[in-house]
Amino acid sequence: MGKSHIKLDRIDRRILEELQADARLSSADLAERVSLTTSPCWRRVKRLEEEGLIGGYHARLDPRRLGYQVMAMVQISLDKKDAATVQAFEEAVQGIPQVLACFRISGRYDHQLMVVAEDLEAYGVFAGNEINGLPSVKEVYTAFVLKEVKSATNPPLPG
């Protein structure tokens, strides 16, 4: 947000689509799929990385296979809204591995966290020790995920 929009041509879009589908493609395989030779394809990928459009390559892990049977969306109100309070809260959240995502949001709550836990009992302990222990927490509302309907990791590419 706040950074300028990057113009993509048809080949850039194809490269990004292929990398979203399989980030482990070799340079040669990627080049073949987008109808380029290896060197020009590699240069385009490097440019997309340097421009910040590609921010990294990641393996997507299944939380359930790792033993996390509970996922929760946790909305938090802070007792103060000044910059120092918000910054202290956001810095503290960074250090908690079970918090997969944290968003500053508008509306009744100030932040929304996506949290994983082994089970409900473990979540209760985590909430009591970690969430309630975060700086300036005033109110916490937790909704448990019953079913993951869609979980996209990438935004759609502009047409």
mmCIF file of C-alpha atoms in Angstrom:
data_model
loop_
_atom_site.group_PDB
_atom_site.id
_atom_site.type_symbol
_atom_site.label_atom_id
_atom_site.label_comp_id
_atom_site.label_asym_id
_atom_site.label_seq_id
_atom_site.Cartn_x
_atom_site.Cartn_y
_atom_site.Cartn_z
ATOM 1 C CA MET A 1 0.000 0.000 0.000
ATOM 2 C CA GLY A 2 1.328 3.441 -0.717
ATOM 3 C CA LYS A 3 3.890 2.164 -3.258
ATOM 4 C CA SER A 4 3.231 2.881 -6.897
ATOM 5 C CA HIS A 5 1.500 0.377 -9.126
ATOM 6 C CA ILE A 6 3.876 -1.672 -11.290
ATOM 7 C CA LYS A 7 2.983 -2.058 -14.958
ATOM 8 C CA LEU A 8 2.944 -5.670 -16.101
ATOM 9 C CA ASP A 9 2.988 -6.886 -19.660
ATOM 10 C CA ARG A 10 1.575 -10.213 -20.829
ATOM 11 C CA ILE A 11 4.850 -12.081 -20.242
ATOM 12 C CA ASP A 12 5.298 -10.627 -16.726
ATOM 13 C CA ARG A 13 1.773 -11.798 -15.872
ATOM 14 C CA ARG A 14 2.504 -15.294 -17.240
ATOM 15 C CA ILE A 15 5.729 -15.470 -15.200
ATOM 16 C CA LEU A 16 3.870 -14.467 -12.035
ATOM 17 C CA GLU A 17 1.031 -16.923 -12.719
ATOM 18 C CA GLU A 18 3.494 -19.773 -13.195
ATOM 19 C CA LEU A 19 5.478 -18.864 -10.061
ATOM 20 C CA GLN A 20 2.264 -18.603 -8.017
ATOM 21 C CA ALA A 21 1.298 -22.079 -9.176
ATOM 22 C CA ASP A 22 4.774 -23.546 -8.549
ATOM 23 C CA ALA A 23 7.533 -21.388 -7.072
ATOM 24 C CA ARG A 24 9.957 -24.307 -7.347
ATOM 25 C CA LEU A 25 10.117 -24.180 -11.140
ATOM 26 C CA SER A 26 13.642 -24.117 -12.509
ATOM 27 C CA SER A 27 14.625 -21.122 -14.634
ATOM 28 C CA ALA A 28 14.605 -23.354 -17.715
ATOM 29 C CA ASP A 29 11.131 -24.760 -16.992
ATOM 30 C CA LEU A 30 9.732 -21.315 -16.250
ATOM 31 C CA ALA A 31 11.247 -19.910 -19.458
ATOM 32 C CA GLU A 32 9.740 -22.736 -21.492
ATOM 33 C CA ARG A 33 6.291 -22.214 -19.983
ATOM 34 C CA VAL A 34 6.300 -18.498 -20.835
ATOM 35 C CA SER A 35 7.905 -18.966 -24.281
ATOM 36 C CA LEU A 36 11.189 -17.201 -23.553
ATOM 37 C CA THR A 37 14.791 -18.324 -23.480
ATOM 38 C CA THR A 38 16.303 -18.789 -20.035
ATOM 39 C CA SER A 39 18.366 -15.570 -19.773
ATOM 40 C CA PRO A 40 15.599 -13.068 -20.662
ATOM 41 C CA CYS A 41 13.176 -14.933 -18.404
ATOM 42 C CA TRP A 42 15.657 -14.852 -15.509
ATOM 43 C CA ARG A 43 16.235 -11.108 -16.064
ATOM 44 C CA ARG A 44 12.479 -10.476 -15.904
ATOM 45 C CA VAL A 45 12.154 -12.465 -12.669
ATOM 46 C CA LYS A 46 15.082 -10.530 -11.155
ATOM 47 C CA ARG A 47 13.448 -7.230 -12.189
ATOM 48 C CA LEU A 48 10.131 -8.288 -10.601
ATOM 49 C CA GLU A 49 12.029 -9.176 -7.409
ATOM 50 C CA GLU A 50 13.977 -5.884 -7.403
ATOM 51 C CA GLU A 51 10.763 -3.898 -7.939
ATOM 52 C CA GLY A 52 9.335 -5.598 -4.863
ATOM 53 C CA LEU A 53 6.523 -7.371 -6.685
ATOM 54 C CA ILE A 54 7.969 -10.777 -5.753
ATOM 55 C CA GLY A 55 8.667 -10.579 -2.044
ATOM 56 C CA GLY A 56 9.951 -14.114 -1.546
ATOM 57 C CA TYR A 57 9.354 -17.781 -2.178
ATOM 58 C CA HIS A 58 7.678 -19.869 0.486
ATOM 59 C CA ALA A 59 6.524 -23.387 1.205
ATOM 60 C CA ARG A 60 2.880 -23.458 2.296
ATOM 61 C CA LEU A 61 2.584 -25.680 5.369
ATOM 62 C CA ASP A 62 -0.600 -27.350 6.585
ATOM 63 C CA PRO A 63 -1.191 -26.216 10.209
ATOM 64 C CA ARG A 64 -3.308 -29.317 10.981
ATOM 65 C CA ARG A 65 -0.515 -31.662 9.899
ATOM 66 C CA LEU A 66 1.751 -29.780 12.316
ATOM 67 C CA GLY A 67 -0.696 -30.412 15.182
ATOM 68 C CA TYR A 68 -2.622 -27.116 15.165
ATOM 69 C CA GLN A 69 -6.280 -28.151 15.261
ATOM 70 C CA VAL A 70 -7.630 -24.716 16.204
ATOM 71 C CA MET A 71 -7.509 -21.524 14.165
ATOM 72 C CA ALA A 72 -9.024 -18.351 15.583
ATOM 73 C CA MET A 73 -9.668 -14.828 14.397
ATOM 74 C CA VAL A 74 -9.015 -12.586 17.378
ATOM 75 C CA GLN A 75 -10.164 -8.976 17.374
ATOM 76 C CA ILE A 76 -8.561 -6.653 19.887
ATOM 77 C CA SER A 77 -9.354 -3.164 21.153
ATOM 78 C CA LEU A 78 -6.579 -1.179 22.773
ATOM 79 C CA ASP A 79 -7.201 1.053 25.767
ATOM 80 C CA LYS A 80 -5.205 3.877 24.165
ATOM 81 C CA LYS A 81 -4.833 4.722 20.477
ATOM 82 C CA ASP A 82 -1.725 6.910 20.474
ATOM 83 C CA ALA A 83 1.157 6.013 18.161
ATOM 84 C CA ALA A 84 3.447 4.727 20.936
ATOM 85 C CA THR A 85 0.755 2.382 22.291
ATOM 86 C CA VAL A 86 -0.108 1.022 18.850
ATOM 87 C CA GLN A 87 3.580 0.559 18.005
ATOM 88 C CA ALA A 88 4.264 -1.271 21.290
ATOM 89 C CA PHE A 89 1.323 -3.616 20.660
ATOM 90 C CA GLU A 90 2.359 -4.317 17.053
ATOM 91 C CA GLU A 91 5.987 -4.948 18.022
ATOM 92 C CA ALA A 92 4.905 -7.376 20.770
ATOM 93 C CA VAL A 93 2.696 -9.309 18.328
ATOM 94 C CA GLN A 94 5.675 -9.783 15.981
ATOM 95 C CA GLY A 95 7.367 -12.018 18.543
ATOM 96 C CA ILE A 96 4.519 -14.526 18.933
ATOM 97 C CA PRO A 97 4.891 -17.462 16.517
ATOM 98 C CA GLN A 98 1.266 -18.658 16.930
ATOM 99 C CA VAL A 99 0.064 -15.331 15.525
ATOM 100 C CA LEU A 100 0.149 -16.035 11.790
ATOM 101 C CA ALA A 101 -1.144 -12.611 10.756
ATOM 102 C CA CYS A 102 -1.939 -9.279 12.369
ATOM 103 C CA PHE A 103 -3.942 -6.513 10.730
ATOM 104 C CA ARG A 104 -4.669 -2.996 11.961
ATOM 105 C CA ILE A 105 -8.350 -2.568 11.130
ATOM 106 C CA SER A 106 -11.080 0.056 11.168
ATOM 107 C CA GLY A 107 -14.298 -0.246 13.129
ATOM 108 C CA ARG A 108 -14.986 -1.309 16.688
ATOM 109 C CA TYR A 109 -11.695 -3.180 17.085
ATOM 110 C CA ASP A 110 -8.187 -1.944 16.425
ATOM 111 C CA HIS A 111 -6.458 -5.163 15.322
ATOM 112 C CA GLN A 112 -7.349 -8.596 14.034
ATOM 113 C CA LEU A 113 -5.052 -11.553 14.565
ATOM 114 C CA MET A 114 -5.093 -14.963 12.939
ATOM 115 C CA VAL A 115 -3.917 -17.437 15.569
ATOM 116 C CA VAL A 116 -3.290 -21.193 15.670
ATOM 117 C CA ALA A 117 -3.310 -23.524 18.685
ATOM 118 C CA GLU A 118 -3.043 -27.256 19.251
ATOM 119 C CA ASP A 119 -6.572 -27.492 20.708
ATOM 120 C CA LEU A 120 -9.150 -25.413 22.614
ATOM 121 C CA GLU A 121 -7.441 -25.928 25.954
ATOM 122 C CA ALA A 122 -4.099 -24.802 24.522
ATOM 123 C CA TYR A 123 -5.844 -21.787 22.972
ATOM 124 C CA GLY A 124 -7.306 -20.873 26.366
ATOM 125 C CA VAL A 125 -3.856 -20.947 27.959
ATOM 126 C CA PHE A 126 -2.380 -19.018 25.030
ATOM 127 C CA ALA A 127 -5.114 -16.362 25.185
ATOM 128 C CA GLY A 128 -4.685 -15.934 28.921
ATOM 129 C CA ASN A 129 -0.916 -15.727 28.845
ATOM 130 C CA GLU A 130 -0.098 -14.168 25.498
ATOM 131 C CA ILE A 131 -3.049 -12.195 24.136
ATOM 132 C CA ASN A 132 -4.173 -10.752 27.454
ATOM 133 C CA GLY A 133 -0.516 -10.002 28.215
ATOM 134 C CA LEU A 134 -0.034 -7.835 25.128
ATOM 135 C CA PRO A 135 0.460 -4.105 25.789
ATOM 136 C CA SER A 136 -2.714 -2.026 26.326
ATOM 137 C CA VAL A 137 -5.276 -4.755 25.517
ATOM 138 C CA LYS A 138 -8.714 -3.530 26.563
ATOM 139 C CA GLU A 139 -11.102 -5.981 24.888
ATOM 140 C CA VAL A 140 -10.686 -9.319 23.092
ATOM 141 C CA TYR A 141 -13.247 -11.031 20.868
ATOM 142 C CA THR A 142 -12.430 -14.485 19.502
ATOM 143 C CA ALA A 143 -14.154 -16.309 16.649
ATOM 144 C CA PHE A 144 -13.048 -19.875 15.920
ATOM 145 C CA VAL A 145 -12.674 -21.033 12.330
ATOM 146 C CA LEU A 146 -15.051 -23.934 11.705
ATOM 147 C CA LYS A 147 -14.061 -24.524 8.082
ATOM 148 C CA GLU A 148 -11.504 -22.980 5.760
ATOM 149 C CA VAL A 149 -13.508 -22.209 2.643
ATOM 150 C CA LYS A 150 -10.829 -20.263 0.766
ATOM 151 C CA SER A 151 -7.325 -19.272 1.689
ATOM 152 C CA ALA A 152 -5.558 -17.335 -1.032
ATOM 153 C CA THR A 153 -1.968 -16.368 -0.484
ATOM 154 C CA ASN A 154 -1.682 -14.076 -3.499
ATOM 155 C CA PRO A 155 -3.858 -11.291 -4.881
ATOM 156 C CA PRO A 156 -5.283 -11.673 -8.394
ATOM 157 C CA LEU A 157 -3.074 -10.256 -11.119
ATOM 158 C CA PRO A 158 -4.385 -7.116 -12.834
ATOM 159 C CA GLY A 159 -5.662 -7.687 -16.350
#
